[in-house]
PDB file of C-alpha atoms in Angstrom:
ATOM      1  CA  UNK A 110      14.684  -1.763   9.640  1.00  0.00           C
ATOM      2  CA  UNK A 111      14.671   1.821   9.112  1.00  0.00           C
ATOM      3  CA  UNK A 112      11.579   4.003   8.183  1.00  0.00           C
ATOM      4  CA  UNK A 113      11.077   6.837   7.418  1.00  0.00           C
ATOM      5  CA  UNK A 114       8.603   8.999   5.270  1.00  0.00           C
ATOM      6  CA  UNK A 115       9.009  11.673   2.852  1.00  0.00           C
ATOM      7  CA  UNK A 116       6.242  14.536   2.744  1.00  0.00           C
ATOM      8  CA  UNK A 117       5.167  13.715   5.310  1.00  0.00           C
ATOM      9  CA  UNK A 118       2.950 -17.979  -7.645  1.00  0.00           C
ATOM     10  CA  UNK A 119      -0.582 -16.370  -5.941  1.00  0.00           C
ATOM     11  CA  UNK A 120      -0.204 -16.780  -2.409  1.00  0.00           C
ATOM     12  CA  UNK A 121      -3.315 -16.806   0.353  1.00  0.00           C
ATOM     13  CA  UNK A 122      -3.764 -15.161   3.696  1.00  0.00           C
ATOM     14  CA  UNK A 123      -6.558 -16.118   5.384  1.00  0.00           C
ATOM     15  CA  UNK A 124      -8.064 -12.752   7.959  1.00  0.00           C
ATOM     16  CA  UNK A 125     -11.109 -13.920   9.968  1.00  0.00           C
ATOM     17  CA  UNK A 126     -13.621 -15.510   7.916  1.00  0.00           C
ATOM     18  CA  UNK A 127     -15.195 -12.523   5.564  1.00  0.00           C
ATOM     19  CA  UNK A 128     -11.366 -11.284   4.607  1.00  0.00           C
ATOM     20  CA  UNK A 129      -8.223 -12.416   1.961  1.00  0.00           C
ATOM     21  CA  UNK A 130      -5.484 -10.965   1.459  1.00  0.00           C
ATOM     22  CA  UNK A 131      -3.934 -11.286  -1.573  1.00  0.00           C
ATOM     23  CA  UNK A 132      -0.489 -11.647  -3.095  1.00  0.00           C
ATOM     24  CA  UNK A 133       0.073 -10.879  -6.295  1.00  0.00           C
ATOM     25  CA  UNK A 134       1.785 -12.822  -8.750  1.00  0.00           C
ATOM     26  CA  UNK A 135       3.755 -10.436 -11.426  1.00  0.00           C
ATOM     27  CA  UNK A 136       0.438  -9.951 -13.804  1.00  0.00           C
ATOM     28  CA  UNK A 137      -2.848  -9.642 -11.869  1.00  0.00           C
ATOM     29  CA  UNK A 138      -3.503  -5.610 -13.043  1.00  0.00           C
ATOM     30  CA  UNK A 139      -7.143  -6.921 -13.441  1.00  0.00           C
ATOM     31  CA  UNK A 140      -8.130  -6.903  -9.772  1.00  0.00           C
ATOM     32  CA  UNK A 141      -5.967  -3.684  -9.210  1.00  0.00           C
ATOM     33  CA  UNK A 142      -8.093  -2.307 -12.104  1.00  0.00           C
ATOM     34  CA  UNK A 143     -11.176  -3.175 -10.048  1.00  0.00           C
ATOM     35  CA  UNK A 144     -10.140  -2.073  -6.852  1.00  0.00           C
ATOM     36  CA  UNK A 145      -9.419   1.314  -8.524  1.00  0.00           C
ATOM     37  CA  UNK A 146     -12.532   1.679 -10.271  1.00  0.00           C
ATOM     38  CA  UNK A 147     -14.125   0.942  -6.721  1.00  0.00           C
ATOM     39  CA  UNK A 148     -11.880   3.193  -4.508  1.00  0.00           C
ATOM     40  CA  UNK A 149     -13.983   6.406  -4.712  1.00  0.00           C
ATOM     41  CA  UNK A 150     -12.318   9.506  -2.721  1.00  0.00           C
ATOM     42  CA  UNK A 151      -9.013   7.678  -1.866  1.00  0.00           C
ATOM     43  CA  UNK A 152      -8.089   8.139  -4.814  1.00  0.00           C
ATOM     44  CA  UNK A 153      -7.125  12.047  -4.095  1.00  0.00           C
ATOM     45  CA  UNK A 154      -4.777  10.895  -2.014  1.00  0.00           C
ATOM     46  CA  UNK A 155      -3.421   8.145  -3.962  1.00  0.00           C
ATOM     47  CA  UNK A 156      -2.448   9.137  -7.014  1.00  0.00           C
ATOM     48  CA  UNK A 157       0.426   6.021  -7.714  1.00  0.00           C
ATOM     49  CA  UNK A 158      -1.491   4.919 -10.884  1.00  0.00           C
ATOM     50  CA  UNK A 159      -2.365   8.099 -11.763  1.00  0.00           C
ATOM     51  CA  UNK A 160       0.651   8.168 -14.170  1.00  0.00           C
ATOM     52  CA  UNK A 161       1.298   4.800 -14.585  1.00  0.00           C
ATOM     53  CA  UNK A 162      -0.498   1.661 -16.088  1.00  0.00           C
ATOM     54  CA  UNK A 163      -1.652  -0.827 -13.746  1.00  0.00           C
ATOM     55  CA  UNK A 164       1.030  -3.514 -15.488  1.00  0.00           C
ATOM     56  CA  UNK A 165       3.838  -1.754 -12.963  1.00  0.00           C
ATOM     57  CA  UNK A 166       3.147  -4.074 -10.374  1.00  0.00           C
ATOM     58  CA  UNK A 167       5.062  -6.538 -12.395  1.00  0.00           C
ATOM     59  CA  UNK A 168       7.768  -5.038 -11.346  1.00  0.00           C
ATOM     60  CA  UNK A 169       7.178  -4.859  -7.608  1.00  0.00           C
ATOM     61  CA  UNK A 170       8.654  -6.254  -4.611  1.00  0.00           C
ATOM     62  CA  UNK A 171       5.441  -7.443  -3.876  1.00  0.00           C
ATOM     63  CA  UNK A 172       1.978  -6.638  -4.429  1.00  0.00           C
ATOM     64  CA  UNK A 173      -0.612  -6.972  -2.353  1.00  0.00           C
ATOM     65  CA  UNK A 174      -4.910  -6.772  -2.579  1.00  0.00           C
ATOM     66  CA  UNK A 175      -7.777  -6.886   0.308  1.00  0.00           C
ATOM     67  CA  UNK A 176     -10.426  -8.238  -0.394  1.00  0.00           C
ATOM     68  CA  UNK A 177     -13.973  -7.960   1.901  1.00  0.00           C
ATOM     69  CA  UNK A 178     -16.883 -10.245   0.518  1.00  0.00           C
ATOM     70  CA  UNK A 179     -15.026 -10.830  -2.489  1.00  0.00           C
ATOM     71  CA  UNK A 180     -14.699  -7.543  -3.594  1.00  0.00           C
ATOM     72  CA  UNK A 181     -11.223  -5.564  -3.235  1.00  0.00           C
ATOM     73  CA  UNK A 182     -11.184  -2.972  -0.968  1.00  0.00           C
ATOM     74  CA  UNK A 183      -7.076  -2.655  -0.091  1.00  0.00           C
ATOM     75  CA  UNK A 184      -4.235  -1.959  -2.024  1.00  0.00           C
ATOM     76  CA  UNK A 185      -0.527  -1.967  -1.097  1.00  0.00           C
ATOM     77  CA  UNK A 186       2.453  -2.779  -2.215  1.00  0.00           C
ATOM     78  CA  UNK A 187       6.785  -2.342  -1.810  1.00  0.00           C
ATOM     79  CA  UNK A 188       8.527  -1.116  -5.150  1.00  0.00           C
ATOM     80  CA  UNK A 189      12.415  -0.434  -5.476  1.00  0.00           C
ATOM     81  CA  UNK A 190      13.240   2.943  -7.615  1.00  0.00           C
ATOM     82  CA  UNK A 191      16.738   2.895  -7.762  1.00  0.00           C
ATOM     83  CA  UNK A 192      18.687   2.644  -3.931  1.00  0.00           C
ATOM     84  CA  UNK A 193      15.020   3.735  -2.790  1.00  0.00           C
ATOM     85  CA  UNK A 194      11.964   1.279  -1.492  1.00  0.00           C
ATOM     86  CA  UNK A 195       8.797   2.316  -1.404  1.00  0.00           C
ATOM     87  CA  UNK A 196       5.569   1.735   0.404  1.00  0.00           C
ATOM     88  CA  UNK A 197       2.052   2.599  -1.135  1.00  0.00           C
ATOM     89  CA  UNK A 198      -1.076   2.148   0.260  1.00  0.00           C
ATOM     90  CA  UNK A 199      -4.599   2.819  -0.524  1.00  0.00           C
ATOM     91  CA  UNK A 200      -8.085   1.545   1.438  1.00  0.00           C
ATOM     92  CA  UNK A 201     -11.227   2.063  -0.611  1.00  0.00           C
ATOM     93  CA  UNK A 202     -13.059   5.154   0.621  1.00  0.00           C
ATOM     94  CA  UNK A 203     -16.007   2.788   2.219  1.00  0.00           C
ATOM     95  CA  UNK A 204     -13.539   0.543   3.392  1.00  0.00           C
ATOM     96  CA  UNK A 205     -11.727   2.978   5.659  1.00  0.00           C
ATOM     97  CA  UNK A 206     -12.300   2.905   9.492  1.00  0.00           C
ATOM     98  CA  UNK A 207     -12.005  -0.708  10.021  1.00  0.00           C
ATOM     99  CA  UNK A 208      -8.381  -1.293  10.918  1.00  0.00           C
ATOM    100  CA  UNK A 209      -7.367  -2.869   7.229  1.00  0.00           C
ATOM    101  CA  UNK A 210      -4.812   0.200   6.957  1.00  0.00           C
ATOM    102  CA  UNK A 211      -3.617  -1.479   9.859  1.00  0.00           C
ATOM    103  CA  UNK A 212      -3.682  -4.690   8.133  1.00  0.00           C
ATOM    104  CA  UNK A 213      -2.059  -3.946   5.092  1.00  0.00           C
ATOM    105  CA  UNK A 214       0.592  -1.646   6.442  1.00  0.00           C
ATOM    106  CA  UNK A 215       1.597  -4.871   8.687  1.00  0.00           C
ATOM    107  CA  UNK A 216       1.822  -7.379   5.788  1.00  0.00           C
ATOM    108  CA  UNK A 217       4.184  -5.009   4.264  1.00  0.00           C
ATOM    109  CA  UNK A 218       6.322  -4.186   7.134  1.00  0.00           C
ATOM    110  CA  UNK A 219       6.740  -7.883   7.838  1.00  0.00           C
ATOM    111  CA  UNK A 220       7.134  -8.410   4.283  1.00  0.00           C
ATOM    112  CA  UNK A 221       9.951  -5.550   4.351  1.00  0.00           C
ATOM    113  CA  UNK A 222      11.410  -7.311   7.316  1.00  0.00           C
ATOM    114  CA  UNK A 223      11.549 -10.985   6.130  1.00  0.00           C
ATOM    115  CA  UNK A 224      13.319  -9.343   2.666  1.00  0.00           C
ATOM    116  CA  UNK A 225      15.969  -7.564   5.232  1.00  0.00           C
ATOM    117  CA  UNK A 226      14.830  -4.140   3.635  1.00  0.00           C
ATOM    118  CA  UNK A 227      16.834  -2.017   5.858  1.00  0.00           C
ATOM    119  CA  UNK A 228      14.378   1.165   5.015  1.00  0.00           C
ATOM    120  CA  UNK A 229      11.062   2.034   3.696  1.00  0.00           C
ATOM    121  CA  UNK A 230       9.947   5.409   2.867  1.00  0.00           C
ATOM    122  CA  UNK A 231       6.471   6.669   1.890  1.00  0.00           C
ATOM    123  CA  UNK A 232       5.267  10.329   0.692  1.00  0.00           C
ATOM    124  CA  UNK A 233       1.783  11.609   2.353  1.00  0.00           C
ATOM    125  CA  UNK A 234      -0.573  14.902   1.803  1.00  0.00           C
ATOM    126  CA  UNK A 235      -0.107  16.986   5.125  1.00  0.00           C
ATOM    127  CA  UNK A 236      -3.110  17.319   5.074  1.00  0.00           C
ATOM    128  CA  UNK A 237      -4.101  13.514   5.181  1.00  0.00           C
ATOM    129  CA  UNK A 238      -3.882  13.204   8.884  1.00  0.00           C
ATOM    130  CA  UNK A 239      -5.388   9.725   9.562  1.00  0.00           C
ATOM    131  CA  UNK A 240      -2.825   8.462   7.109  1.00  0.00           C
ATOM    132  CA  UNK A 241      -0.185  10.531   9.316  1.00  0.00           C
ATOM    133  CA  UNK A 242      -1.500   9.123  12.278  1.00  0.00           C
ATOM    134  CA  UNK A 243      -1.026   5.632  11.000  1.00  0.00           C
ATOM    135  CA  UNK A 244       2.421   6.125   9.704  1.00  0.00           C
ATOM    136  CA  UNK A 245       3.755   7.141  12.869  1.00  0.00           C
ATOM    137  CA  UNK A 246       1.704   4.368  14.899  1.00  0.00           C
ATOM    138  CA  UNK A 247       4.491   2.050  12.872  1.00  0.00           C
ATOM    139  CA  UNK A 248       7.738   3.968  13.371  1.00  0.00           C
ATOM    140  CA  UNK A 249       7.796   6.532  10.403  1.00  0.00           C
ATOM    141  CA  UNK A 250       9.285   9.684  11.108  1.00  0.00           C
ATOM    142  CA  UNK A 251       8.783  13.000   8.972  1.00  0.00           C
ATOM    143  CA  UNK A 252      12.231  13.053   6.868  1.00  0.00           C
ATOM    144  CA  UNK A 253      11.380  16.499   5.036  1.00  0.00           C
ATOM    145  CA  UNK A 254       7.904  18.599   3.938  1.00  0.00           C
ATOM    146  CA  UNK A 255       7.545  18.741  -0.123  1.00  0.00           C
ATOM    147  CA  UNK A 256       5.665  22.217  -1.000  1.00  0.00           C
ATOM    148  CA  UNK A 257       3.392  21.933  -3.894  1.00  0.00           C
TER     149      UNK A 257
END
């Protein structure tokens, strides 16, 4: 499978005891609408549903939500725009620093991988270096720098 990056029916995963990771059937925008209302500052960087109503992921490849202590803290998902699929991913801002970008960016790689995606791109703020970091930890390479 090829990555690269640009700028820069309910199924159950079981991760240690205090963790789930969801997948999401076509309509389950209610628990995206409460991860998003609980995301804080990652939301700056995430802007995916800041044009578009949470009833996309109904049209997804896949769809997926972390939960800690019952309460959603990860977001990501793969979604096909033409020829194109892409990755998004988004960890609550008090959620961050404990490895479940590493987490969720594995579920969907593997996911990718066991749908013979052949590539997956992703657009990043430069300026969102731990994202960076973890993007090229998995194999993404920079395919060209958007100006604002």
């Amino acid at each position: 499978m090829k990555k690269s990056s640009t700028l820069l029916n309910l199924f159950l995963i079981f991760m240690k005891n205090k963790f789930l990771l969801l997948k999401l059937d076509k309509d389950y925008s209610n628990i995206v609408n409460n991860f998003l209302l609980s995301a804080g500052k990652a939301l700056l960087t995430f802007r995916y549903f800041n044009k578009r109503d949470t009833g996309v992921i109904k049209n997804h490849i896949c769809t997926y939500i972390l939960l800690e202590d019952n309460h959603p803290v990860g977001y990501g998902h793969l979604e096909r725009e033409n020829q194109i699929v892409w990755l998004g991913i988004a960890i609550s801002e008090t959620a961050q620093g404990k490895g479940y970008g590493n987490m969720m960016i594995t579920k969907l790689l593997d996911t990718a991988k066991k749908l013979n995606l052949e590539e997956v791109n992703l657009s990043v703020d430069f300026d969102n270096e731990n994202a960076i970091q973890l993007y090229l930890k998995y194999g993404f390479v920079l395919q060209k720098k958007i100006d604002k």
